PDB file of C-alpha atoms in Angstrom:
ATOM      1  CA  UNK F 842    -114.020 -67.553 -51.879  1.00 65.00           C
ATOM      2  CA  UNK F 843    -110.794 -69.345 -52.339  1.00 68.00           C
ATOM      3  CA  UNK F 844    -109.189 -66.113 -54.075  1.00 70.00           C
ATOM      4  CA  UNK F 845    -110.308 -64.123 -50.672  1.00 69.00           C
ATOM      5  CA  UNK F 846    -108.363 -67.061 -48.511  1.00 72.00           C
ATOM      6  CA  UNK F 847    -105.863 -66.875 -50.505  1.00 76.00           C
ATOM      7  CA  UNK F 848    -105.239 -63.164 -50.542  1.00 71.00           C
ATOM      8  CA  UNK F 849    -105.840 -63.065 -46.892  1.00 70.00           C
ATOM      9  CA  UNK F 850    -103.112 -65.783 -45.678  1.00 75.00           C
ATOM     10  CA  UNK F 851    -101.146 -66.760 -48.636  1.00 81.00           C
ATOM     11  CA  UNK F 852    -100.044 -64.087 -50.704  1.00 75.00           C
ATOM     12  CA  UNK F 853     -98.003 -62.631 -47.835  1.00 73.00           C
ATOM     13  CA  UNK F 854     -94.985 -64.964 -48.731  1.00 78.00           C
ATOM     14  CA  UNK F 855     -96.583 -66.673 -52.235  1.00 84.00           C
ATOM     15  CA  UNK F 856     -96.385 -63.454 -54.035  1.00 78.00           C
ATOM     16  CA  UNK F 857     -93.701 -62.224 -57.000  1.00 76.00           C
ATOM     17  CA  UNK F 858     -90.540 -62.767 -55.972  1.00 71.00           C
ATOM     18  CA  UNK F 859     -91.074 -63.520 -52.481  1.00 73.00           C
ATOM     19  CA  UNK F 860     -89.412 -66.644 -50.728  1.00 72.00           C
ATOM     20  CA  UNK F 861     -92.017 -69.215 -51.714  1.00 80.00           C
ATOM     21  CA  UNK F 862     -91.527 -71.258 -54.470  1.00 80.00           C
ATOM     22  CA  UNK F 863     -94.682 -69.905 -56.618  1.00 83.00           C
ATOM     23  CA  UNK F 864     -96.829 -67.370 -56.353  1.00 81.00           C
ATOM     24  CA  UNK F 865    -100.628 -67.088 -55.703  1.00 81.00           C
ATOM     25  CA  UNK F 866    -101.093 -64.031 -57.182  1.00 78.00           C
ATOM     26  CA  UNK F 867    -102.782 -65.039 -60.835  1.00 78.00           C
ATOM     27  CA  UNK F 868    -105.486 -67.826 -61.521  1.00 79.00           C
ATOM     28  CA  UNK F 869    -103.330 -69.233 -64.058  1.00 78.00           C
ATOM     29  CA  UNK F 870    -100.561 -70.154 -61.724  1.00 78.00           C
ATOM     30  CA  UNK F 871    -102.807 -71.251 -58.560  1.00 81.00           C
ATOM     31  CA  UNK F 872    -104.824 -73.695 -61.461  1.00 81.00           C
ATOM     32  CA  UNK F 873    -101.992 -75.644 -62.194  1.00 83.00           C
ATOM     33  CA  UNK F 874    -101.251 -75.823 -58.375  1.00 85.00           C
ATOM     34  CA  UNK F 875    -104.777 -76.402 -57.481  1.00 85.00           C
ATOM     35  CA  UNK F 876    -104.065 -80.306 -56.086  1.00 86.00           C
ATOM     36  CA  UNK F 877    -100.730 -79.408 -54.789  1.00 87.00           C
ATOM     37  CA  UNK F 878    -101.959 -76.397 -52.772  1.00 86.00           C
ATOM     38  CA  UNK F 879    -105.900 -78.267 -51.243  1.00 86.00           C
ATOM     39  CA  UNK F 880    -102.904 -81.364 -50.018  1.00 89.00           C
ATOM     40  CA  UNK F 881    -100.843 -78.920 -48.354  1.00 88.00           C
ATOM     41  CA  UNK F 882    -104.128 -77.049 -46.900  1.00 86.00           C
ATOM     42  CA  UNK F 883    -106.048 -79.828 -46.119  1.00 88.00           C
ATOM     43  CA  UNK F 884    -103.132 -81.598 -44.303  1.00 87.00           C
ATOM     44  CA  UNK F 885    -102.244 -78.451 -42.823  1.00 86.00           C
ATOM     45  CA  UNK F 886     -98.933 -77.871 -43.350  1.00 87.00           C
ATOM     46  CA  UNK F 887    -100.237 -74.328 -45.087  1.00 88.00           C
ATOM     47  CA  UNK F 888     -99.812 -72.171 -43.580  1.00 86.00           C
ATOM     48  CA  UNK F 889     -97.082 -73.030 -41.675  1.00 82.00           C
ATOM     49  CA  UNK F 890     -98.520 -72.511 -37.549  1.00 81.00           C
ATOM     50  CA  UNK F 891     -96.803 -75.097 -35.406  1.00 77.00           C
ATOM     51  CA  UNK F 892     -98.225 -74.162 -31.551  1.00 77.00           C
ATOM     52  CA  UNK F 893    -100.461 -77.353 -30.367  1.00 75.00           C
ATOM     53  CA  UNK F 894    -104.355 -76.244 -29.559  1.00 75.00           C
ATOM     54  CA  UNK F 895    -104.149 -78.875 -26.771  1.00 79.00           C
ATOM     55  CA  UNK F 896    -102.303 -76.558 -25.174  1.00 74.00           C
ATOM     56  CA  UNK F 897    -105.499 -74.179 -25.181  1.00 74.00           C
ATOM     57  CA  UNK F 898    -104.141 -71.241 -26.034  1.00 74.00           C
ATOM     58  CA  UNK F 899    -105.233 -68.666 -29.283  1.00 74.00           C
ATOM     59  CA  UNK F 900    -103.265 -66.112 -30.466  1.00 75.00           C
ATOM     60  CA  UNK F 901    -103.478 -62.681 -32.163  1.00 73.00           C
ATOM     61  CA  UNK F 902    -103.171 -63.024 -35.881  1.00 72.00           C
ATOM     62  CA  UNK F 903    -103.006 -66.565 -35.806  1.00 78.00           C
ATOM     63  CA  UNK F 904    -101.338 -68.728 -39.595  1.00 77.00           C
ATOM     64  CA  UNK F 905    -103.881 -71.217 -39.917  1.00 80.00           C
ATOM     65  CA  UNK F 906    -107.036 -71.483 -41.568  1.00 83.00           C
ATOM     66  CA  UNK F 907    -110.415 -72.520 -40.404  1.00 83.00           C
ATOM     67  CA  UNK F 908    -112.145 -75.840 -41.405  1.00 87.00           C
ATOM     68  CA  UNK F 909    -114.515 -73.774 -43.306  1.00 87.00           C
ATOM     69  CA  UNK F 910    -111.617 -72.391 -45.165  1.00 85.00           C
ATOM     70  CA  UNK F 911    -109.843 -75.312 -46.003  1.00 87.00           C
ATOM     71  CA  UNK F 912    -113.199 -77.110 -47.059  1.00 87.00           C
ATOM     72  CA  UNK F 913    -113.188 -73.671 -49.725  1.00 84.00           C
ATOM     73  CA  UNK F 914    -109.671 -74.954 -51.140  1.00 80.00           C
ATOM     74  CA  UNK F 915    -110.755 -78.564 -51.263  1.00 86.00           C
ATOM     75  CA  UNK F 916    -113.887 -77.979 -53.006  1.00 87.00           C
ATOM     76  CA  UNK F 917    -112.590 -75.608 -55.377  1.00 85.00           C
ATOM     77  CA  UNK F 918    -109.788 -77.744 -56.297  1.00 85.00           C
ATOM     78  CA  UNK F 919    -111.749 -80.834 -56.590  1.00 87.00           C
ATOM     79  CA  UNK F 920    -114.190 -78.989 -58.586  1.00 85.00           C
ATOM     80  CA  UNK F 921    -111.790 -78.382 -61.652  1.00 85.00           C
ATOM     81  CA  UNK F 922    -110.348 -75.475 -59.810  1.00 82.00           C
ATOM     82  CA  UNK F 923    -112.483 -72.757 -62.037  1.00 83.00           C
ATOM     83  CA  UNK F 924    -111.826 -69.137 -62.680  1.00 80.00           C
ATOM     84  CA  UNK F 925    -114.939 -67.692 -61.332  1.00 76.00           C
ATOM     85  CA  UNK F 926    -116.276 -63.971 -62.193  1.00 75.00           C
ATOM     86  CA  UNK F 927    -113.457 -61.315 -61.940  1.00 73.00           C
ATOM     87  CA  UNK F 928    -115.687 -58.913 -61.230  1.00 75.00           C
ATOM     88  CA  UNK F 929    -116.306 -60.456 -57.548  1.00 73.00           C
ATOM     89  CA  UNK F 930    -112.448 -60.925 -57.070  1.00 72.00           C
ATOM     90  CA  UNK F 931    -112.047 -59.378 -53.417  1.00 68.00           C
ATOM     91  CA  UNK F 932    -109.064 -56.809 -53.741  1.00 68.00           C
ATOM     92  CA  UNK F 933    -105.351 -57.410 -52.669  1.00 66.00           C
ATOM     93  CA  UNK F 934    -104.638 -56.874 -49.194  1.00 62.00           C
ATOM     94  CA  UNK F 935    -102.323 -54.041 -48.775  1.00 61.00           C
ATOM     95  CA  UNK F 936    -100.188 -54.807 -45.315  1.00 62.00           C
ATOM     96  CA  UNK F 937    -100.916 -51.092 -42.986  1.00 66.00           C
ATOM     97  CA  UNK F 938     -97.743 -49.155 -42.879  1.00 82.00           C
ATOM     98  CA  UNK F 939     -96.795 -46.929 -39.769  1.00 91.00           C
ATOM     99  CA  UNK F 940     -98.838 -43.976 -38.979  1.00 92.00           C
ATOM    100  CA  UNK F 941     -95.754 -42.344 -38.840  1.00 94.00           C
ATOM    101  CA  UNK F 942     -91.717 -42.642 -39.669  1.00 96.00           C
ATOM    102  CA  UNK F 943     -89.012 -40.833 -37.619  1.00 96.00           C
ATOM    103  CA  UNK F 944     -86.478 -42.557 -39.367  1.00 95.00           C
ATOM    104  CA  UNK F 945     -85.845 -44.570 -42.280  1.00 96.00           C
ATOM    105  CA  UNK F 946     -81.994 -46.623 -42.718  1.00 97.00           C
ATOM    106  CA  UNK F 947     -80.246 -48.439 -45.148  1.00 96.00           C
ATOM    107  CA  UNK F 948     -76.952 -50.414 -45.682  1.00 95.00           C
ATOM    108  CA  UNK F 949     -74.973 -47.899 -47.715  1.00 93.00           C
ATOM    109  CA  UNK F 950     -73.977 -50.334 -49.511  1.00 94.00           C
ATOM    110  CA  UNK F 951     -75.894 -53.313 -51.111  1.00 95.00           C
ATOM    111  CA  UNK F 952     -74.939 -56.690 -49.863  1.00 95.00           C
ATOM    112  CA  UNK F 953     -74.583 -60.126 -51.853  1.00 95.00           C
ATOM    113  CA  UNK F 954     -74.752 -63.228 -50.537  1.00 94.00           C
ATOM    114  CA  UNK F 955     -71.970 -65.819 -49.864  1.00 93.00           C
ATOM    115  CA  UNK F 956     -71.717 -68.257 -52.918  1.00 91.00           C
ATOM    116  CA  UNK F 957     -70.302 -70.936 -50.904  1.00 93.00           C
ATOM    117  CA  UNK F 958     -73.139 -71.926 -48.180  1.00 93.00           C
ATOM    118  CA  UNK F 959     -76.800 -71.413 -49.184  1.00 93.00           C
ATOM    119  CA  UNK F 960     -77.193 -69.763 -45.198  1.00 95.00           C
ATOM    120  CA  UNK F 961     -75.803 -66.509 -45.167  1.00 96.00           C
ATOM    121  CA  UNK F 962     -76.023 -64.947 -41.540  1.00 97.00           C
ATOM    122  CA  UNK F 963     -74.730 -61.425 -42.099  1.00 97.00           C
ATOM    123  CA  UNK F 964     -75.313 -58.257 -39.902  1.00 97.00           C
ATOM    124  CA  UNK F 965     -75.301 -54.642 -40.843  1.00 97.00           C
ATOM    125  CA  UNK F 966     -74.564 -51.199 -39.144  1.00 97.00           C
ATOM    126  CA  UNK F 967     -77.319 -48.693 -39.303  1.00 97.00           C
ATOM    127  CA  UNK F 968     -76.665 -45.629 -37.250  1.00 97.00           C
ATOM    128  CA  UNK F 969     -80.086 -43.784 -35.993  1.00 96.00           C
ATOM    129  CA  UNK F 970     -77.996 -40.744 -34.551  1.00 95.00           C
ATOM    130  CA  UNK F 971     -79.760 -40.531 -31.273  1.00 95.00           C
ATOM    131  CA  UNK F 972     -78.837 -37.986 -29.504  1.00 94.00           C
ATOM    132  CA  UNK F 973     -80.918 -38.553 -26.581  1.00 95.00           C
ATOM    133  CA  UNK F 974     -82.945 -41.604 -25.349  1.00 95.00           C
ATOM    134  CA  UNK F 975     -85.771 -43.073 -27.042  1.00 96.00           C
ATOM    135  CA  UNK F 976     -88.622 -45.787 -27.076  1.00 97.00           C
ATOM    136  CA  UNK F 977     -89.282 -47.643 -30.232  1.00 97.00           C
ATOM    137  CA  UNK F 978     -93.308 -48.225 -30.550  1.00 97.00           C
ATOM    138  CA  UNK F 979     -93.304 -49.492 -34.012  1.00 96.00           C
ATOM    139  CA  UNK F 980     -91.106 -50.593 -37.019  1.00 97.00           C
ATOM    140  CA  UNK F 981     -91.365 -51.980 -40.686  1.00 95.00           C
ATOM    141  CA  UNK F 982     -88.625 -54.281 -42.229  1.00 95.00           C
ATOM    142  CA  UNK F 983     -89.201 -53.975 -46.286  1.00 92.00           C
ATOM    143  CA  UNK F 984     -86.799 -57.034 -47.436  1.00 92.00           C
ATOM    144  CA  UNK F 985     -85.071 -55.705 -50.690  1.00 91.00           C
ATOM    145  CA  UNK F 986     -84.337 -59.192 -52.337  1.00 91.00           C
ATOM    146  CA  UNK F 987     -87.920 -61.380 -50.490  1.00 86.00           C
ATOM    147  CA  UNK F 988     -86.897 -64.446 -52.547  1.00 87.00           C
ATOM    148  CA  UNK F 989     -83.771 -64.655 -50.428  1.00 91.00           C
ATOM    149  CA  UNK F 990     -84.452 -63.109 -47.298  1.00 93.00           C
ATOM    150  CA  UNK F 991     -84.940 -65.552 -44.854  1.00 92.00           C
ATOM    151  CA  UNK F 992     -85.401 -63.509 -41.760  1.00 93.00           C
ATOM    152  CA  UNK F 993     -84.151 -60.260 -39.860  1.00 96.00           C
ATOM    153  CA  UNK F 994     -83.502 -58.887 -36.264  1.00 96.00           C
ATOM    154  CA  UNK F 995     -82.274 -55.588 -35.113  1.00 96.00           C
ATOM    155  CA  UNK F 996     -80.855 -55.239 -31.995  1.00 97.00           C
ATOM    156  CA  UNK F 997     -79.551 -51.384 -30.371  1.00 97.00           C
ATOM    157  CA  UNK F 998     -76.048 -52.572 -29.684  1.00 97.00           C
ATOM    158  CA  UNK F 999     -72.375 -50.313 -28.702  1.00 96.00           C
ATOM    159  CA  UNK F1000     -71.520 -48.005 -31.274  1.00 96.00           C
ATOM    160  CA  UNK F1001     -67.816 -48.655 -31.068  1.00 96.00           C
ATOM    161  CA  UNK F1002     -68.203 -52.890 -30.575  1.00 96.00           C
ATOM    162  CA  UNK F1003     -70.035 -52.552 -33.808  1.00 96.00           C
ATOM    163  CA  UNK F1004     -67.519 -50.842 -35.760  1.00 96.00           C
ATOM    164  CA  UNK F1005     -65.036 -52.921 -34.493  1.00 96.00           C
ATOM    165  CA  UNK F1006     -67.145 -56.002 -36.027  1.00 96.00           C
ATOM    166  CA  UNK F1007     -67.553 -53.773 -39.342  1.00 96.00           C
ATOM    167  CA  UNK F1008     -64.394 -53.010 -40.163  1.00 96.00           C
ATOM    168  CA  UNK F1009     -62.837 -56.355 -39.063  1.00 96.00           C
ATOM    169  CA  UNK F1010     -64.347 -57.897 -42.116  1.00 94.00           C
ATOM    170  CA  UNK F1011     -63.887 -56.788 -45.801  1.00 92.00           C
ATOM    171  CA  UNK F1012     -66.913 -55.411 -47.302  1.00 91.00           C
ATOM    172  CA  UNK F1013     -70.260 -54.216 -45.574  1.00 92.00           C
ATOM    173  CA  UNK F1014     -71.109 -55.414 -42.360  1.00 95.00           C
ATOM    174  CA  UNK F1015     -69.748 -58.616 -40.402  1.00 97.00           C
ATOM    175  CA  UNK F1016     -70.405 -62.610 -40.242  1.00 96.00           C
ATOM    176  CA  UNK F1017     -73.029 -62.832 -37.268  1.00 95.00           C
ATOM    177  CA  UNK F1018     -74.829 -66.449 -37.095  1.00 90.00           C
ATOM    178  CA  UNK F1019     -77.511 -66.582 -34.004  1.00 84.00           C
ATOM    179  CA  UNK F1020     -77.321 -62.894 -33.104  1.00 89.00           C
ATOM    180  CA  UNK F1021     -75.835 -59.923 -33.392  1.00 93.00           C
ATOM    181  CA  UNK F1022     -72.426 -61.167 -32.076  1.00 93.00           C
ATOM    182  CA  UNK F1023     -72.058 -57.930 -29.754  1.00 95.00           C
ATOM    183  CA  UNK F1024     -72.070 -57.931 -25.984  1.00 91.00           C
ATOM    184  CA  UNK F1025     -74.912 -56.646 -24.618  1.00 91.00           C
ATOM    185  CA  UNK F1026     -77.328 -56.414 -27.932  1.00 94.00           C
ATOM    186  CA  UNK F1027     -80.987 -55.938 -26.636  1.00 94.00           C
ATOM    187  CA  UNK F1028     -82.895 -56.945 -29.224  1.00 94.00           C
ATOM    188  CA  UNK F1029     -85.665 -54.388 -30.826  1.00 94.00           C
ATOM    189  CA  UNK F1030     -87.872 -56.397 -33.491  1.00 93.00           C
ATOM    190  CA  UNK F1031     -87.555 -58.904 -35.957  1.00 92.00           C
ATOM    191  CA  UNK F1032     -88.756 -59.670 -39.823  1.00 92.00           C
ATOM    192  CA  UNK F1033     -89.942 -63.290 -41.452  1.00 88.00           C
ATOM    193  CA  UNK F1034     -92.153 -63.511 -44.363  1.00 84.00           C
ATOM    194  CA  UNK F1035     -95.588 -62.674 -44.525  1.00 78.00           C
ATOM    195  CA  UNK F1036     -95.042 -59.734 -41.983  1.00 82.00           C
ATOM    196  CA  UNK F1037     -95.763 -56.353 -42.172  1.00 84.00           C
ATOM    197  CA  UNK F1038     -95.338 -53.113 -40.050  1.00 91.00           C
ATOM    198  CA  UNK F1039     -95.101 -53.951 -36.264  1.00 92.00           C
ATOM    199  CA  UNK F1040     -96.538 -51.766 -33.332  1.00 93.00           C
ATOM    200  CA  UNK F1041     -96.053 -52.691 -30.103  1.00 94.00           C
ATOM    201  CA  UNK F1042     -99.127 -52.699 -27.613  1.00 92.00           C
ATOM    202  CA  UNK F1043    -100.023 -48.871 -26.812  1.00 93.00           C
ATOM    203  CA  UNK F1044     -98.066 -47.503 -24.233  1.00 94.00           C
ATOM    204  CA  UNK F1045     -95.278 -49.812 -24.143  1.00 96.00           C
ATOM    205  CA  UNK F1046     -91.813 -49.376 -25.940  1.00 96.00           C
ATOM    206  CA  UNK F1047     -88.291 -50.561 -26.107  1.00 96.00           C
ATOM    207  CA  UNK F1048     -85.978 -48.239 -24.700  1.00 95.00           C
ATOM    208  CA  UNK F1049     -83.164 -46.746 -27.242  1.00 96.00           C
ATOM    209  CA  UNK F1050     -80.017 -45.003 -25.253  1.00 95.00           C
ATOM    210  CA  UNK F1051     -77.970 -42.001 -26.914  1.00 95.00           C
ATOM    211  CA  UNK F1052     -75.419 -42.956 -29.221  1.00 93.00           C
ATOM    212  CA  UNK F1053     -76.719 -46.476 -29.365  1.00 96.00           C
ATOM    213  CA  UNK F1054     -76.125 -48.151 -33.021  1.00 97.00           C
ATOM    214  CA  UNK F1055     -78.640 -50.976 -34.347  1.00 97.00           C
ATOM    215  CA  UNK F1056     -76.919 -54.099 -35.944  1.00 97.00           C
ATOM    216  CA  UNK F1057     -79.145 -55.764 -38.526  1.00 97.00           C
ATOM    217  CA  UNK F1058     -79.027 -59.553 -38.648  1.00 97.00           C
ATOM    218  CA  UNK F1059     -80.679 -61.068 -42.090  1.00 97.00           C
ATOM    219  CA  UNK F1060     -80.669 -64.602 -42.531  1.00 96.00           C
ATOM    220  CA  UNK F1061     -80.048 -65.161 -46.657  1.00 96.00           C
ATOM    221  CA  UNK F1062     -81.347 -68.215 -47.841  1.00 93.00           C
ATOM    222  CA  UNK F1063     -80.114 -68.916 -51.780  1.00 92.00           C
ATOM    223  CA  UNK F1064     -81.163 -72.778 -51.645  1.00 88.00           C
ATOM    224  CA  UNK F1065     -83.693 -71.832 -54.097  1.00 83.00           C
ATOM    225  CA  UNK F1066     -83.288 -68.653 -55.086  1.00 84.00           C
ATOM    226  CA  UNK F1067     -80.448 -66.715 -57.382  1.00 86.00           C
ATOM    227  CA  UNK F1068     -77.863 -64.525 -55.347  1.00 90.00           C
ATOM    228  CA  UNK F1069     -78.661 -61.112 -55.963  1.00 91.00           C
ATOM    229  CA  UNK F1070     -77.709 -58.089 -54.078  1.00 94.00           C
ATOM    230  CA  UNK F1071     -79.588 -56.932 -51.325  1.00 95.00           C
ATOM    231  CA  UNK F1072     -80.159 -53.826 -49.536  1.00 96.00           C
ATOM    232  CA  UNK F1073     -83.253 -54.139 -46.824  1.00 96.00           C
ATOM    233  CA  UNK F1074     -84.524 -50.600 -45.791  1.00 96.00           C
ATOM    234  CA  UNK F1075     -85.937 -50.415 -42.022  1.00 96.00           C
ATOM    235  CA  UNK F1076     -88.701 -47.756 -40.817  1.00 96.00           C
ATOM    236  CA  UNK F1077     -88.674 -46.736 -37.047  1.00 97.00           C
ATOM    237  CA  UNK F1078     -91.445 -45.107 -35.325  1.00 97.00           C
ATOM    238  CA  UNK F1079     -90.544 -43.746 -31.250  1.00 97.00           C
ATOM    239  CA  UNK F1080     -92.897 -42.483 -28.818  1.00 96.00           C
ATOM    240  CA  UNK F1081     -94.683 -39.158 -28.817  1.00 95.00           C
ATOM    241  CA  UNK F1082     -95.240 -39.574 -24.867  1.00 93.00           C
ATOM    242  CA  UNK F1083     -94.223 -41.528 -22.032  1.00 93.00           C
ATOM    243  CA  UNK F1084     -94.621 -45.356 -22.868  1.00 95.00           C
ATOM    244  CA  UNK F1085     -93.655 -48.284 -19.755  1.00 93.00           C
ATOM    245  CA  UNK F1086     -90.394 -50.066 -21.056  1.00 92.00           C
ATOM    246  CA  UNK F1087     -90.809 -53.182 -22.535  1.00 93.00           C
ATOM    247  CA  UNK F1088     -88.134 -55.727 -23.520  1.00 91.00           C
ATOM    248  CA  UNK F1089     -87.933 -58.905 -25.271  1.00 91.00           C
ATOM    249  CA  UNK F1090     -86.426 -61.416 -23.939  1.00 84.00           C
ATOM    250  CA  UNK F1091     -84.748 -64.625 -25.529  1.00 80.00           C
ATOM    251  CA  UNK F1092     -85.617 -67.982 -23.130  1.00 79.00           C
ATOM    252  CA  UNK F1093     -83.056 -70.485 -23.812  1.00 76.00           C
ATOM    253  CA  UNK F1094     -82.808 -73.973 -22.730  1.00 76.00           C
ATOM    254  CA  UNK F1095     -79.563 -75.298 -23.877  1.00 76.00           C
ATOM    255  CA  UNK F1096     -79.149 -78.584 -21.199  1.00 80.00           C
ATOM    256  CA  UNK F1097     -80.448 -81.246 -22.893  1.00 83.00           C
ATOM    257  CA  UNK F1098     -80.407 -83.392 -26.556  1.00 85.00           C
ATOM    258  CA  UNK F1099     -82.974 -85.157 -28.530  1.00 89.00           C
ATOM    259  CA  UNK F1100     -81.390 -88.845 -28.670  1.00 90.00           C
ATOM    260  CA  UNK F1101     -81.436 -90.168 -32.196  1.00 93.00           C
ATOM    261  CA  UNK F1102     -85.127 -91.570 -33.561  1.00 93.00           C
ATOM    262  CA  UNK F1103     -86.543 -90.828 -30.304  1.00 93.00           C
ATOM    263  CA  UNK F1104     -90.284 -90.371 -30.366  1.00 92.00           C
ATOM    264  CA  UNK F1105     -92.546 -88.133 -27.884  1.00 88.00           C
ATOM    265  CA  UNK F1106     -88.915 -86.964 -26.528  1.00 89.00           C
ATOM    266  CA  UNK F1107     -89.696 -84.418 -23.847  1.00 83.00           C
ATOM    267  CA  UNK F1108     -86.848 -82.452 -22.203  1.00 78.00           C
ATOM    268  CA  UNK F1109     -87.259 -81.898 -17.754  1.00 73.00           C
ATOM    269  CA  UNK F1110     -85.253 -78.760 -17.819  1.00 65.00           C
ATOM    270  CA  UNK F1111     -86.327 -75.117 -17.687  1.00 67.00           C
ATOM    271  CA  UNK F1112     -85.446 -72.052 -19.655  1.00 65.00           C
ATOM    272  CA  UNK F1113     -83.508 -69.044 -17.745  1.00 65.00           C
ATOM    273  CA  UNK F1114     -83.705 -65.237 -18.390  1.00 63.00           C
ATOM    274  CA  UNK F1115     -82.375 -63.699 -15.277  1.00 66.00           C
ATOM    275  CA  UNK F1116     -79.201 -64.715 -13.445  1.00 63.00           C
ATOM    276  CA  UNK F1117     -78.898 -66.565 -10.467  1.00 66.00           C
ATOM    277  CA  UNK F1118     -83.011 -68.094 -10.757  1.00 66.00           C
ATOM    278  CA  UNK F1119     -83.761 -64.865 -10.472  1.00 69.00           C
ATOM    279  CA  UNK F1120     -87.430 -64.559  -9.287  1.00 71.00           C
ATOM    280  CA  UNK F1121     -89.063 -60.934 -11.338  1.00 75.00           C
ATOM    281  CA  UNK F1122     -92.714 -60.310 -12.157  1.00 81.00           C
ATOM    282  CA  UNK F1123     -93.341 -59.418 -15.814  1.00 82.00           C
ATOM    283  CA  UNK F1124     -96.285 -58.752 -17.771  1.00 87.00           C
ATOM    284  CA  UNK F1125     -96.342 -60.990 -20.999  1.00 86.00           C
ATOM    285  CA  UNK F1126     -97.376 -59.167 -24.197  1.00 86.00           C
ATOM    286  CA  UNK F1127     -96.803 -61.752 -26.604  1.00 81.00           C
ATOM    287  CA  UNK F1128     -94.072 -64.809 -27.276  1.00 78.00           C
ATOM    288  CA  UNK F1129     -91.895 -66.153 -30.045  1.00 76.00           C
ATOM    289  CA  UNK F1130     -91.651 -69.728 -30.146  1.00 73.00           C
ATOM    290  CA  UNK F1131     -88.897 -71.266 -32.503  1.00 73.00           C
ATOM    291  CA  UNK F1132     -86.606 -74.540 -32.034  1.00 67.00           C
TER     292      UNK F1132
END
């Protein structure tokens, strides 16, 4: 039982090579981590999920276990963490992939991390060759180097802006902390551990102009991993049919600051996404909360 929790909502980041510290794939490693790993469960700061349930809401594919769950991991560990039959270990869980791929981009070149700050916000230029208009419905980030890879975002940005950025710095791609550093970037997707392919809800897309360029933004992270050199494939799937445009937008409240050791601090102002208080009625698909 503890092997199926783990393979279900661990083993997405704990796995070889990834950006956890261990892995969780073999009963030999997870043994000697059994009282490290029922603390971190049964104080629940694994699996990371930060939104409040006062606030009453759920969410699809919600990061946090059940109390059923994390009684599994408590009892197991306190139990002298035992192997169990491997003949009723429940399978890995293999991530679903894209029904389908219309395109598939690289960096030409592999990129390695700066060796003087251990966050490394670098962006690439990947160049779908549109040649008409198009709605993205799904897309895969596969993270070359996972132990480093903090996070990614692509964004459809100007062709020429971004080659501008490129080949105003040596070497592949440009210096691009908090976005893409383009004018206009709308942003398509993003990556963080422990994700897999992404569709969007059927019938909706993100609109893709002609001759529109993506810029690739990966956070590198080498506080506790080696510098190696990365090159992180994405996998874009567009609409067959008609789909309603969908966009994601970034709500951004930048007026006020947390006063030193302040406790229950709670700011009075309110995010803005259109201009001018602009008043616009949207449907809301899903949200990405981060601080």
């Amino acid at each position: 039982d503890a092997l199926k929790v783990s393979r279900t909502n661990c083993e997405g980041c704990h796995t070889t090579g990834g950006i956890a510290p261990f892995s969780m794939e073999t009963y030999d490693v997870v043994k000697n981590r059994a009282p490290q790993i029922a603390n971190a469960v049964k104080e629940k700061r694994m699996p990371p999920w930060m939104p409040n349930e006062a606030c009453g809401m759920s969410y699809r594919d919600e990061r946090k276990l059940t109390q059923a769950e994390i009684d599994v991991f408590t009892a197991w560990a306190a139990g002298g963490a035992v192997a169990g039959d491997p003949n009723d270990a429940p399978p890995a869980v293999n991530q679903a992939a894209l029904e389908w791929v219309d395109t598939s981009l690289v960096p030409p070149v592999a990129y390695t991390p700066s060796a003087t700050i251990t966050d490394d916000y670098h962006c690439f230029l990947l160049d779908p060759k549109l040649t008409s208009g198009t709605s993205v419905i799904g897309y895969e980030v596969v993270p070359g180097m996972r132990s480093v890879v903090h996070h990614v975002l692509l964004y459809a940005v100007d062709a020429v802006e971004a080659k501008a950025a490129d080949d105003a710095e040596a070497g592949e791609g440009w210096t691009c902390f908090g976005a893409s550093g383009i004018s206009n970037a709308d942003l398509i997707g993003g990556w963080v551990p422990g994700s897999g392919a992404v569709r969007y809800p059927a019938g909706t897309g993100i609109s893709i102009a002609a001759g529109k360029v993506l810029a690739m933004q990966i956070h590198y992270n080498t506080s506790v991993a080696a510098r190696m050199p990365d090159a992180t494939p994405i996998k874009l799937q567009y609409a067959r049919t008609g789909v309603t445009p969908a966009v994601l937008l970034p709500l951004l409240d930048s007026s006020f600051s947390i006063p030193p050791n302040a406790m229950g601090y709670t700011p009075s102002g309110h995010p803005k996404a259109f201009p001018n208080n602009t008043i616009v009625d949207l449907k809301l698909w899903g949200v990405l909360p981060h601080m």
